[in-house]
Short mmCIF file of C-alpha atoms and ligand atoms in Angstrom, two decimals:
data_model
loop_
_atom_site.label_atom_id
_atom_site.label_comp_id
_atom_site.label_asym_id
_atom_site.label_seq_id
_atom_site.Cartn_x
_atom_site.Cartn_y
_atom_site.Cartn_z
CA ILE A 226 -17.92 12.29 -20.79
CA PRO A 227 -20.76 12.44 -23.34
CA VAL A 228 -22.95 9.39 -23.89
CA ASP A 229 -24.38 8.33 -27.25
CA PRO A 230 -28.12 7.62 -27.57
CA PHE A 231 -28.92 4.06 -26.57
CA ASP A 232 -31.57 1.37 -26.36
CA LEU A 233 -31.34 -0.46 -23.05
CA VAL A 234 -33.55 -3.50 -22.50
CA ILE A 235 -33.91 -4.57 -18.87
CA PHE A 236 -34.99 -8.20 -18.64
CA GLY A 237 -36.48 -8.62 -15.18
CA GLY A 238 -37.61 -5.00 -15.50
CA THR A 239 -40.27 -5.49 -12.81
CA GLY A 240 -37.90 -7.17 -10.33
CA ASP A 241 -36.39 -5.98 -7.09
CA LEU A 242 -32.99 -5.03 -8.50
CA ALA A 243 -34.51 -3.09 -11.40
CA ARG A 244 -36.77 -1.14 -9.04
CA ARG A 245 -34.22 -0.51 -6.31
CA LYS A 246 -31.07 0.18 -8.30
CA ILE A 247 -31.22 0.14 -12.09
CA LEU A 248 -34.22 2.39 -12.79
CA PRO A 249 -33.54 4.99 -10.05
CA GLY A 250 -29.89 4.97 -11.16
CA LEU A 251 -30.88 5.65 -14.76
CA TYR A 252 -33.12 8.48 -13.61
CA ARG A 253 -30.28 10.09 -11.72
CA ARG A 254 -28.08 9.83 -14.81
CA PHE A 255 -30.92 11.34 -16.83
CA CYS A 256 -30.96 14.30 -14.43
CA ALA A 257 -27.20 14.59 -14.94
CA GLY A 258 -27.80 14.84 -18.70
CA GLN A 259 -26.50 11.38 -19.55
CA VAL A 260 -29.58 9.77 -21.05
CA PRO A 261 -29.52 11.69 -24.31
CA GLU A 262 -32.45 12.52 -26.54
CA GLY A 263 -33.33 9.53 -28.67
CA SER A 264 -32.56 6.93 -25.98
CA GLN A 265 -35.04 4.25 -24.97
CA ILE A 266 -35.19 2.24 -21.75
CA ILE A 267 -37.31 -0.82 -22.28
CA GLY A 268 -38.47 -2.89 -19.34
CA SER A 269 -39.33 -6.47 -20.13
CA ALA A 270 -40.75 -9.26 -17.97
CA ARG A 271 -43.61 -11.72 -17.95
CA SER A 272 -46.21 -9.40 -16.39
CA ASP A 273 -48.97 -7.99 -18.57
CA LEU A 274 -48.29 -4.26 -18.50
CA ASP A 275 -48.57 -1.43 -20.99
CA ASP A 276 -46.24 1.57 -21.17
CA ALA A 277 -48.44 3.67 -18.87
CA GLU A 278 -48.61 1.00 -16.17
CA TYR A 279 -44.90 0.35 -16.33
CA ARG A 280 -44.11 4.08 -16.15
CA LEU A 281 -46.23 4.25 -13.01
CA MET A 282 -44.20 1.42 -11.51
CA VAL A 283 -40.97 3.19 -12.49
CA ALA A 284 -42.18 6.48 -10.96
CA GLU A 285 -43.02 4.67 -7.73
CA ALA A 286 -39.63 2.98 -7.67
CA ILE A 287 -37.92 6.36 -8.15
CA ALA A 288 -40.02 7.93 -5.39
CA GLU A 289 -39.08 5.10 -3.05
CA PHE A 290 -35.44 4.51 -3.96
CA GLY A 291 -34.36 7.47 -6.08
CA GLY A 292 -33.08 9.76 -3.35
CA VAL A 293 -33.51 13.52 -3.39
CA LEU A 294 -33.70 13.83 -7.14
CA SER A 295 -37.12 12.19 -7.21
CA ARG A 296 -38.65 15.53 -6.22
CA GLU A 297 -37.83 17.05 -9.57
CA SER A 298 -41.11 16.02 -11.13
CA ALA A 299 -40.69 18.03 -14.34
CA SER A 300 -37.65 16.01 -15.34
CA LEU A 301 -39.35 12.86 -14.10
CA ASP A 302 -42.02 13.24 -16.80
CA ALA A 303 -39.37 13.71 -19.46
CA PHE A 304 -37.53 10.65 -18.17
CA LEU A 305 -40.69 8.53 -18.14
CA HIS A 306 -41.22 9.38 -21.81
CA ARG A 307 -38.09 7.41 -22.58
CA ILE A 308 -39.45 4.35 -20.77
CA HIS A 309 -41.32 1.56 -22.54
CA TYR A 310 -42.48 -1.90 -21.67
CA VAL A 311 -42.60 -5.04 -23.78
CA LYS A 312 -43.85 -8.28 -22.28
CA SER A 313 -41.61 -11.25 -23.03
CA ASP A 314 -40.93 -14.69 -21.68
CA ALA A 315 -37.35 -15.90 -21.47
CA LYS A 316 -38.56 -19.46 -21.93
CA GLY A 317 -41.20 -18.85 -24.59
CA ASP A 318 -41.50 -17.14 -27.96
CA GLY A 319 -44.04 -14.47 -27.02
CA GLY A 320 -42.96 -10.85 -27.14
CA TRP A 321 -39.65 -11.23 -28.93
CA LYS A 322 -40.82 -9.93 -32.30
CA GLU A 323 -42.34 -6.87 -30.59
CA LEU A 324 -39.08 -6.32 -28.76
CA GLN A 325 -37.15 -6.60 -32.00
CA ALA A 326 -39.43 -4.02 -33.63
CA THR A 327 -38.87 -1.57 -30.75
CA LEU A 328 -35.09 -1.50 -31.17
CA ARG A 329 -33.49 0.93 -33.61
CA ASP A 330 -30.41 0.71 -35.78
CA GLY A 331 -27.60 3.17 -35.30
CA VAL A 332 -27.81 3.51 -31.51
CA VAL A 333 -25.93 1.62 -28.79
CA ARG A 334 -27.83 -1.54 -27.88
CA ALA A 335 -27.57 -3.12 -24.44
CA PHE A 336 -29.42 -5.96 -22.72
CA TYR A 337 -29.42 -6.10 -18.94
CA PHE A 338 -30.11 -9.62 -17.61
CA SER A 339 -31.63 -8.68 -14.25
CA VAL A 340 -32.96 -12.21 -13.79
CA GLY A 341 -31.65 -15.36 -12.15
CA PRO A 342 -28.67 -17.01 -13.92
CA SER A 343 -30.80 -20.01 -14.92
CA LEU A 344 -32.41 -17.75 -17.54
CA PHE A 345 -29.18 -16.37 -19.06
CA GLY A 346 -28.98 -19.15 -21.64
CA ASP A 347 -32.64 -18.82 -22.67
CA LEU A 348 -32.34 -15.05 -23.02
CA ALA A 349 -29.08 -15.19 -24.97
CA GLU A 350 -30.48 -17.79 -27.34
CA ARG A 351 -33.69 -15.88 -28.03
CA LEU A 352 -31.88 -12.59 -28.51
CA HIS A 353 -29.91 -14.37 -31.18
CA THR A 354 -32.77 -16.35 -32.78
CA PHE A 355 -35.04 -13.30 -33.07
CA GLY A 356 -32.23 -11.18 -34.50
CA LEU A 357 -31.95 -8.67 -31.66
CA THR A 358 -28.19 -8.82 -31.28
CA THR A 359 -25.65 -6.98 -33.36
CA PRO A 360 -21.85 -7.45 -33.30
CA ASP A 361 -21.66 -4.37 -31.07
CA SER A 362 -24.61 -5.01 -28.73
CA ARG A 363 -23.80 -5.57 -25.07
CA VAL A 364 -25.11 -7.88 -22.41
CA VAL A 365 -24.96 -7.15 -18.69
CA VAL A 366 -25.13 -10.03 -16.22
CA GLU A 367 -25.63 -9.93 -12.49
CA LYS A 368 -24.11 -11.82 -9.62
CA PRO A 369 -24.08 -14.61 -8.62
CA PHE A 370 -21.90 -15.62 -11.56
CA GLY A 371 -21.98 -19.33 -10.85
CA HIS A 372 -22.02 -21.30 -7.65
CA ASP A 373 -18.65 -22.95 -8.20
CA LEU A 374 -16.05 -23.32 -10.94
CA GLN A 375 -18.07 -25.81 -12.93
CA SER A 376 -21.26 -23.71 -13.02
CA ALA A 377 -19.28 -20.53 -13.77
CA LYS A 378 -17.60 -22.29 -16.70
CA ALA A 379 -20.99 -23.45 -17.93
CA LEU A 380 -22.38 -19.89 -17.72
CA ASN A 381 -19.36 -18.50 -19.55
CA ALA A 382 -19.76 -21.16 -22.23
CA THR A 383 -23.47 -20.38 -22.62
CA LEU A 384 -22.82 -16.67 -23.04
CA ALA A 385 -19.90 -17.35 -25.36
CA GLU A 386 -22.22 -19.20 -27.75
CA HIS A 387 -23.88 -15.91 -28.62
CA PHE A 388 -21.59 -13.11 -27.47
CA ASP A 389 -17.90 -12.26 -27.73
CA GLU A 390 -16.09 -11.52 -24.47
CA HIS A 391 -15.91 -7.82 -25.42
CA GLN A 392 -19.73 -7.75 -25.37
CA ILE A 393 -20.16 -9.30 -21.91
CA TYR A 394 -20.32 -7.05 -18.82
CA ARG A 395 -20.26 -9.05 -15.57
CA ILE A 396 -21.32 -6.72 -12.78
CA ASP A 397 -19.55 -6.57 -9.46
CA HIS A 398 -21.07 -3.42 -8.03
CA TYR A 399 -18.14 -2.99 -5.63
CA LEU A 400 -16.02 -2.04 -8.63
CA GLY A 401 -18.43 0.80 -9.36
CA LYS A 402 -17.92 2.41 -5.97
CA GLU A 403 -16.18 5.75 -6.07
CA THR A 404 -13.66 4.84 -3.37
CA VAL A 405 -12.72 1.57 -5.02
CA GLN A 406 -11.66 3.47 -8.09
CA ASN A 407 -9.98 5.96 -5.85
CA LEU A 408 -7.87 3.13 -4.59
CA MET A 409 -6.31 2.91 -8.04
CA ALA A 410 -5.93 6.69 -8.19
CA VAL A 411 -4.18 6.72 -4.81
CA ARG A 412 -1.86 3.87 -5.73
CA PHE A 413 -0.95 4.86 -9.24
CA GLY A 414 -1.41 8.63 -9.16
CA ASN A 415 0.90 9.37 -6.22
CA MET A 416 4.62 8.98 -5.86
CA LEU A 417 4.22 8.62 -2.11
CA PHE A 418 2.70 5.19 -1.74
CA GLU A 419 3.74 2.88 -4.56
CA PRO A 420 7.45 2.65 -3.60
CA LEU A 421 6.36 1.35 -0.17
CA TRP A 422 3.65 -0.92 -1.53
CA ASN A 423 5.35 -4.29 -1.01
CA SER A 424 6.34 -6.85 1.61
CA GLN A 425 9.46 -4.94 2.51
CA TYR A 426 7.44 -2.09 4.01
CA VAL A 427 3.93 -3.47 4.48
CA ASP A 428 3.41 -5.62 7.55
CA HIS A 429 -0.06 -6.79 6.57
CA ILE A 430 -3.29 -5.76 4.92
CA GLN A 431 -6.79 -5.99 6.37
CA ILE A 432 -9.98 -6.01 4.34
CA THR A 433 -13.23 -5.74 6.30
CA VAL A 434 -16.76 -5.68 4.90
CA ALA A 435 -19.15 -5.65 7.86
CA GLU A 436 -22.93 -5.54 7.71
CA THR A 437 -25.39 -4.97 10.53
CA VAL A 438 -28.32 -6.68 8.82
CA GLY A 439 -29.01 -10.40 8.96
CA VAL A 440 -30.09 -12.50 5.99
CA GLY A 441 -33.69 -11.28 6.42
CA GLY A 442 -36.05 -12.50 3.73
CA ARG A 443 -33.21 -13.83 1.56
CA GLY A 444 -32.58 -16.79 3.88
CA GLY A 445 -33.46 -19.46 1.31
CA TYR A 446 -31.01 -18.09 -1.25
CA TYR A 447 -28.32 -17.18 1.25
CA ASP A 448 -28.22 -20.54 2.98
CA LYS A 449 -27.16 -22.20 -0.28
CA SER A 450 -24.42 -19.66 -0.66
CA GLY A 451 -22.86 -18.25 2.53
CA ALA A 452 -20.35 -15.46 3.09
CA MET A 453 -17.60 -17.15 1.07
CA ARG A 454 -19.64 -17.43 -2.12
CA ASP A 455 -21.78 -14.33 -1.60
CA MET A 456 -19.01 -11.88 -0.62
CA VAL A 457 -15.46 -13.24 -0.68
CA GLN A 458 -15.34 -14.92 -4.08
CA ASN A 459 -16.43 -11.71 -5.77
CA HIS A 460 -16.33 -8.43 -3.79
CA LEU A 461 -13.49 -9.08 -1.34
CA MET A 462 -11.37 -10.78 -3.99
CA GLN A 463 -11.83 -7.79 -6.28
CA LEU A 464 -10.70 -5.44 -3.51
CA LEU A 465 -7.73 -7.67 -2.82
CA CYS A 466 -6.81 -7.63 -6.50
CA LEU A 467 -6.89 -3.84 -6.72
CA ILE A 468 -4.70 -3.55 -3.62
CA ALA A 469 -2.23 -6.21 -4.67
CA MET A 470 -1.96 -5.96 -8.44
CA GLU A 471 1.08 -4.71 -10.33
CA PRO A 472 0.70 -1.34 -12.05
CA PRO A 473 -0.96 -1.96 -15.41
CA ALA A 474 0.79 -0.25 -18.32
CA LYS A 475 -2.33 1.84 -18.85
CA PHE A 476 -5.82 2.22 -17.45
CA ASP A 477 -7.37 0.06 -20.08
CA PRO A 478 -9.81 -2.83 -19.57
CA ASP A 479 -7.59 -5.74 -20.50
CA ALA A 480 -4.42 -4.27 -19.01
CA VAL A 481 -6.17 -3.88 -15.63
CA ARG A 482 -7.90 -7.25 -15.78
CA ASP A 483 -4.72 -9.06 -16.80
CA GLU A 484 -3.04 -7.75 -13.63
CA LYS A 485 -6.00 -8.69 -11.43
CA LEU A 486 -6.01 -12.19 -12.88
CA LYS A 487 -2.32 -12.62 -12.03
CA VAL A 488 -3.08 -11.81 -8.39
CA ILE A 489 -5.86 -14.38 -8.17
CA ARG A 490 -3.63 -16.99 -9.76
CA ALA A 491 -0.88 -16.21 -7.25
CA LEU A 492 -3.16 -16.68 -4.24
CA GLU A 493 -2.03 -19.66 -2.20
CA PRO A 494 -4.51 -22.24 -1.01
CA VAL A 495 -5.53 -21.25 2.51
CA ASP A 496 -4.62 -23.51 5.42
CA TRP A 497 -7.89 -24.43 7.15
CA HIS A 498 -6.46 -23.25 10.47
CA HIS A 499 -6.47 -19.81 8.89
CA ILE A 500 -10.19 -19.76 8.19
CA VAL A 501 -12.83 -18.93 10.81
CA ARG A 502 -16.49 -19.33 9.95
CA GLY A 503 -19.35 -18.08 12.08
CA GLN A 504 -23.12 -17.81 12.36
CA TYR A 505 -24.85 -15.03 14.28
CA GLY A 506 -26.87 -16.02 17.31
CA ALA A 507 -30.19 -14.55 18.43
CA ASP A 508 -30.65 -11.39 20.47
CA ASP A 509 -33.42 -8.92 21.31
CA ASN A 510 -33.19 -7.43 17.82
CA GLY A 511 -33.82 -10.61 15.92
CA PRO A 512 -33.54 -14.36 15.51
CA GLY A 513 -30.28 -16.20 15.04
CA TYR A 514 -29.00 -17.32 11.64
CA ARG A 515 -30.43 -20.83 11.81
CA ASP A 516 -33.91 -19.48 12.58
CA ASP A 517 -33.59 -16.92 9.80
CA VAL A 518 -32.85 -19.63 7.23
CA GLU A 519 -35.28 -22.12 8.82
CA ASP A 520 -32.72 -24.90 9.03
CA PRO A 521 -31.78 -25.70 12.63
CA LYS A 522 -28.76 -27.66 11.40
CA SER A 523 -27.49 -25.26 8.75
CA ARG A 524 -23.70 -25.15 8.43
CA THR A 525 -23.58 -22.17 6.13
CA GLU A 526 -21.46 -19.27 7.37
CA SER A 527 -22.82 -15.74 7.84
CA PHE A 528 -19.30 -14.65 8.81
CA ILE A 529 -15.88 -15.56 7.54
CA ALA A 530 -12.39 -14.41 8.42
CA MET A 531 -9.26 -15.69 6.74
CA LYS A 532 -5.57 -15.15 6.36
CA CYS A 533 -4.29 -15.38 2.79
CA HIS A 534 -0.94 -15.17 1.10
CA ILE A 535 -0.03 -14.06 -2.38
CA SER A 536 2.96 -15.95 -3.70
CA ASN A 537 4.74 -13.43 -5.81
CA TRP A 538 7.80 -11.22 -5.61
CA ARG A 539 5.95 -8.20 -4.27
CA TRP A 540 3.90 -9.84 -1.55
CA ALA A 541 5.73 -12.96 -0.34
CA GLY A 542 5.54 -12.93 3.47
CA THR A 543 2.86 -10.23 3.81
CA PRO A 544 -0.44 -11.67 5.01
CA PHE A 545 -3.77 -10.41 3.75
CA TYR A 546 -6.49 -10.76 6.39
CA MET A 547 -10.05 -10.60 5.11
CA ARG A 548 -13.32 -10.74 7.01
CA THR A 549 -16.95 -10.18 6.20
CA GLY A 550 -20.15 -10.95 8.02
CA LYS A 551 -23.72 -10.12 8.86
CA ARG A 552 -25.20 -8.73 12.10
CA LEU A 553 -21.88 -7.24 13.10
CA LYS A 554 -21.23 -4.16 15.18
CA ALA A 555 -21.45 -1.56 12.43
CA ARG A 556 -21.98 -1.26 8.71
CA THR A 557 -18.53 -0.51 7.50
CA SER A 558 -16.17 -1.45 4.69
CA GLU A 559 -12.53 -0.67 4.93
CA ILE A 560 -9.16 -1.63 3.53
CA ALA A 561 -6.19 -0.97 5.81
CA VAL A 562 -2.57 -1.13 4.74
CA VAL A 563 -0.53 -1.51 7.93
CA PHE A 564 3.10 -0.55 7.43
CA LYS A 565 6.00 -2.07 9.33
CA ASP A 566 7.65 -0.54 12.36
CA ALA A 567 10.48 1.89 11.74
CA PRO A 568 13.71 -0.17 11.71
CA HIS A 569 15.05 1.47 14.84
CA SER A 570 13.41 3.64 17.48
CA ILE A 571 15.67 6.52 18.43
CA PHE A 572 13.20 7.33 21.22
CA GLY A 573 13.78 4.08 23.10
CA VAL A 574 11.41 1.33 24.07
CA ASP A 575 9.27 3.64 26.23
CA ALA A 576 8.09 5.41 23.11
CA GLY A 577 6.10 2.26 22.33
CA ARG A 578 5.26 0.77 19.00
CA HIS A 579 4.03 3.10 16.30
CA ARG A 580 2.91 2.27 12.84
CA ASN A 581 1.66 4.08 9.81
CA VAL A 582 -1.69 2.80 8.66
CA LEU A 583 -3.34 3.85 5.44
CA ALA A 584 -7.05 3.10 5.76
CA ILE A 585 -9.39 3.45 2.82
CA ARG A 586 -13.04 3.66 3.90
CA LEU A 587 -15.54 2.46 1.36
CA GLN A 588 -18.50 3.17 3.64
CA PRO A 589 -19.79 5.01 5.51
CA ASN A 590 -18.33 8.46 4.92
CA GLU A 591 -16.03 7.47 2.05
CA GLY A 592 -12.51 8.66 2.56
CA MET A 593 -9.00 7.88 3.68
CA THR A 594 -6.98 8.20 6.83
CA LEU A 595 -3.23 7.95 7.19
CA ASP A 596 -2.02 7.38 10.73
CA VAL A 597 1.14 9.37 11.31
CA THR A 598 3.30 9.30 14.41
CA ILE A 599 3.91 12.65 16.08
CA LYS A 600 5.14 13.93 19.42
CA GLU A 601 2.52 13.94 22.13
CA PRO A 602 2.01 17.62 22.93
CA GLY A 603 3.11 18.86 26.36
CA PRO A 604 6.16 18.94 28.55
CA GLY A 605 6.19 15.20 29.33
CA GLY A 606 9.29 14.43 27.27
CA MET A 607 9.50 12.67 23.95
CA ARG A 608 6.35 10.60 24.00
CA LEU A 609 4.88 9.54 20.71
CA LEU A 610 1.32 9.45 19.51
CA ASP A 611 -0.39 8.20 16.33
CA VAL A 612 -2.81 10.68 14.84
CA PRO A 613 -4.82 10.28 11.66
CA LEU A 614 -4.55 12.59 8.71
CA ASP A 615 -8.22 12.25 7.95
CA MET A 616 -9.76 12.98 4.60
CA SER A 617 -13.42 12.60 3.97
CA PHE A 618 -14.06 12.85 0.24
CA ALA A 619 -17.26 14.79 0.85
CA ASP A 620 -15.38 17.45 2.87
CA ALA A 621 -12.30 17.50 0.67
CA LEU A 622 -14.25 18.03 -2.52
CA GLY A 623 -16.58 20.62 -1.00
CA PRO A 624 -20.32 21.17 -1.33
CA ASP A 625 -20.15 22.20 -4.99
CA ALA A 626 -18.56 18.97 -6.16
CA GLU A 627 -20.75 16.82 -8.38
CA GLU A 628 -22.41 14.16 -6.28
CA ALA A 629 -20.67 10.86 -6.93
CA PRO A 630 -22.92 8.52 -8.86
CA ASP A 631 -24.03 5.34 -7.18
CA ALA A 632 -22.15 2.21 -8.26
CA TYR A 633 -24.94 1.01 -10.53
CA GLU A 634 -25.28 4.37 -12.26
CA ARG A 635 -21.62 4.46 -13.08
CA LEU A 636 -21.50 0.88 -14.26
CA ILE A 637 -24.56 1.21 -16.52
CA MET A 638 -23.01 4.29 -18.13
CA ASP A 639 -19.77 2.36 -18.63
CA VAL A 640 -21.77 -0.30 -20.47
CA ILE A 641 -23.24 2.34 -22.77
CA ARG A 642 -19.79 3.85 -23.33
CA GLY A 643 -18.35 0.41 -24.00
CA ASN A 644 -15.78 0.50 -21.20
CA GLN A 645 -15.19 -2.89 -19.56
CA THR A 646 -12.49 -1.81 -17.08
CA LEU A 647 -14.77 -2.13 -14.05
CA PHE A 648 -16.33 -5.44 -15.09
CA MET A 649 -15.03 -8.93 -14.41
CA ARG A 650 -13.65 -10.91 -17.29
CA GLY A 651 -14.66 -14.57 -17.66
CA ASP A 652 -11.21 -15.92 -16.83
CA GLU A 653 -11.04 -13.77 -13.67
CA VAL A 654 -14.32 -15.20 -12.38
CA GLU A 655 -13.19 -18.74 -13.14
CA ALA A 656 -9.83 -18.21 -11.42
CA ALA A 657 -11.62 -16.85 -8.35
CA TRP A 658 -13.82 -19.95 -8.17
CA ALA A 659 -10.81 -22.22 -8.73
CA TRP A 660 -9.31 -20.75 -5.55
CA THR A 661 -12.60 -20.76 -3.60
CA ASP A 662 -13.88 -24.25 -4.44
CA PRO A 663 -11.24 -26.33 -2.57
CA LEU A 664 -11.69 -24.20 0.55
CA ILE A 665 -15.44 -24.83 0.56
CA GLU A 666 -14.93 -28.53 -0.21
CA GLY A 667 -12.40 -28.62 2.65
CA TRP A 668 -14.85 -27.51 5.30
CA GLN A 669 -17.57 -29.67 3.86
CA THR A 670 -15.45 -32.83 4.10
CA ARG A 671 -14.30 -31.89 7.60
CA ASN A 672 -17.94 -31.31 8.59
CA ASP A 673 -16.87 -27.97 9.95
CA VAL A 674 -19.53 -26.29 12.08
CA PRO A 675 -19.47 -22.47 12.10
CA LYS A 676 -18.95 -20.84 15.50
CA GLU A 677 -21.91 -18.95 16.89
CA TYR A 678 -21.22 -15.26 17.51
CA GLU A 679 -23.06 -12.63 19.41
CA PRO A 680 -24.80 -10.12 17.13
CA GLY A 681 -23.46 -6.58 17.38
CA THR A 682 -19.87 -7.75 17.89
CA ALA A 683 -16.90 -8.20 15.55
CA GLY A 684 -17.73 -11.88 14.99
CA PRO A 685 -16.52 -15.03 16.71
CA GLU A 686 -13.70 -14.92 19.26
CA ASP A 687 -11.66 -17.24 17.01
CA ALA A 688 -11.54 -14.54 14.36
CA LEU A 689 -9.83 -12.21 16.84
CA MET A 690 -7.42 -15.03 17.68
CA LEU A 691 -6.56 -15.44 14.01
CA MET A 692 -4.67 -12.16 14.25
CA HIS A 693 -3.69 -12.26 17.92
CA ARG A 694 -1.73 -15.44 17.26
CA ASP A 695 0.37 -13.46 14.80
CA GLY A 696 0.87 -10.58 17.24
CA ARG A 697 -1.54 -8.42 15.25
CA LYS A 698 -4.95 -6.92 15.80
CA TRP A 699 -8.01 -6.26 13.69
CA ARG A 700 -8.99 -2.65 13.43
CA GLU A 701 -12.11 -1.74 15.28
CA ILE A 702 -15.39 -2.07 13.38
CA LYS A 703 -17.06 1.32 13.88
P1 NAD B 2168 -36.65 -10.69 -8.68
O1 NAD B 2168 -37.13 -12.06 -8.40
O2 NAD B 2168 -37.18 -9.56 -7.86
O3 NAD B 2168 -36.98 -10.32 -10.19
C1 NAD B 2168 -36.83 -11.24 -11.25
C2 NAD B 2168 -37.38 -10.64 -12.52
O4 NAD B 2168 -37.27 -11.63 -13.56
C3 NAD B 2168 -38.86 -10.25 -12.48
O5 NAD B 2168 -39.02 -9.05 -13.21
C4 NAD B 2168 -39.55 -11.39 -13.22
O6 NAD B 2168 -40.75 -10.99 -13.85
C5 NAD B 2168 -38.51 -11.74 -14.25
N1 NAD B 2168 -38.64 -13.11 -14.76
C6 NAD B 2168 -38.65 -14.26 -14.04
N2 NAD B 2168 -38.83 -15.33 -14.86
C7 NAD B 2168 -38.92 -14.82 -16.11
C8 NAD B 2168 -39.12 -15.42 -17.40
N3 NAD B 2168 -39.24 -16.74 -17.59
N4 NAD B 2168 -39.14 -14.59 -18.46
C9 NAD B 2168 -39.00 -13.24 -18.32
N5 NAD B 2168 -38.83 -12.64 -17.15
C10 NAD B 2168 -38.80 -13.42 -16.05
O7 NAD B 2168 -35.06 -10.76 -8.66
P2 NAD B 2168 -34.02 -9.56 -8.39
O8 NAD B 2168 -33.81 -9.44 -6.93
O9 NAD B 2168 -34.45 -8.36 -9.15
O10 NAD B 2168 -32.67 -10.15 -8.98
C11 NAD B 2168 -32.39 -10.27 -10.36
C12 NAD B 2168 -30.97 -10.78 -10.54
O11 NAD B 2168 -30.08 -9.86 -9.94
C13 NAD B 2168 -30.71 -12.12 -9.85
O12 NAD B 2168 -29.76 -12.82 -10.61
C14 NAD B 2168 -30.09 -11.70 -8.52
O13 NAD B 2168 -29.25 -12.68 -8.00
C15 NAD B 2168 -29.29 -10.49 -8.95
N6 NAD B 2168 -29.01 -9.54 -7.87
C16 NAD B 2168 -30.01 -8.93 -7.20
C17 NAD B 2168 -29.72 -8.01 -6.20
C18 NAD B 2168 -30.81 -7.28 -5.47
O14 NAD B 2168 -30.47 -6.40 -4.68
N7 NAD B 2168 -32.05 -7.59 -5.66
C19 NAD B 2168 -28.39 -7.71 -5.90
C20 NAD B 2168 -27.37 -8.34 -6.62
C21 NAD B 2168 -27.71 -9.25 -7.60
#
């Protein structure tokens, strides 16, 4: 899809996110022909840099984080010509007139707030005061979008003072992942699955987002947040919404987001017996969580597992199990739809229990498997076996397929195109916090202490019990 020329200002243009994701992502899109002639990418931050110095920083960031494309130095020069730098201070008046003079009329105008949320208000106000915004200009904001319902409402209100909802793009980079969108294609593009996609046929759903890394250098930030705020309230809830939502009438931003919102609103409060929180212990590969965050008494969770219910016609009675954590056995993200047993086994009890499982792998090796029951080969009688129909997107699409853009690349291009489908609406974020807040308050008032778990495992024993109690089992993290 063609892209119109644009001016994109990256506030926090010298920061970690800009260097690791935004700028290399833009370069890759440039190489794919999607940063058209006449576009400008303007980095802005408090450092004293000129265009040449900033371009050097951008080139270094691309060399370090840009992937294979960074070797194409001829196009790198052409890309760098579209890069500029204007020093500005979100809390002061310096730089704003220069920034205003750099922007052109008649091209798409977008402002990426790649700074902490405490600066959103200052930036929005100055953009307005210095006349940089137009009715069609867009603003992109990063996670975390609030710390709880109250702060999220305050952020929404601040942005709403200067921007209409149709101008605000709240990033959840999970929504930019190829497989996450594929989830919608699989559900709503096939006749095969949707008729079975309900509590009558689905026994339960598992969502796992496992990381092998610990909190590392982000300990200070992470300890104020924890797995619930950092992962569940946004990424896992978004995955849950896409799995559980009703078919929207069309693939259009508000139609999709209306359906997601209904799912969040139908989520029941979670019984605290159905929540397991954990903290990783120490091992030879690194310190334990409490050492990482330098608080020997920290009660913040680096792991959470929970069983949730959606109170609506489609899902009543089907549990959704979600878990996410750090320093686990493998880096893997997966959604598994586990179907019910066939109503009657004509092969007798010896044939055992067999279930279809549709597993959607977000990483690594994006793809899908569908476990199908077949006859075990050989003369041993009618014994059954579950085998996966395994599809790796990379293999299925072949070596000539266009490389899927990284989540950030796709989302930035959606901003330029003005497509909000993959961005969270303000009411969605607030509804997610409204569900999350009482759970967090619950464990705070109970003085709940997270269970220590051994690094390199699937988390605390209690998390395994959460499913065992129900006669179910987590899928292996591998
Ligand atoms: P960072 O600290 O590396 O960079 C912050 C940037 O803001 C710097 O360029 C700094 O110069 C600029 N800045 C700070 N105060 C300013 C002021 N008063 N005026 C103008 N510029 C100012 O932070 P980061 O890691 O790049 O994160 C940016 C935002 O993105 C944060 O909200 C963060 O939570 C979010 N985020 C980051 C990541 C990541 O991987 N780094 C991932 C998801 C979300």
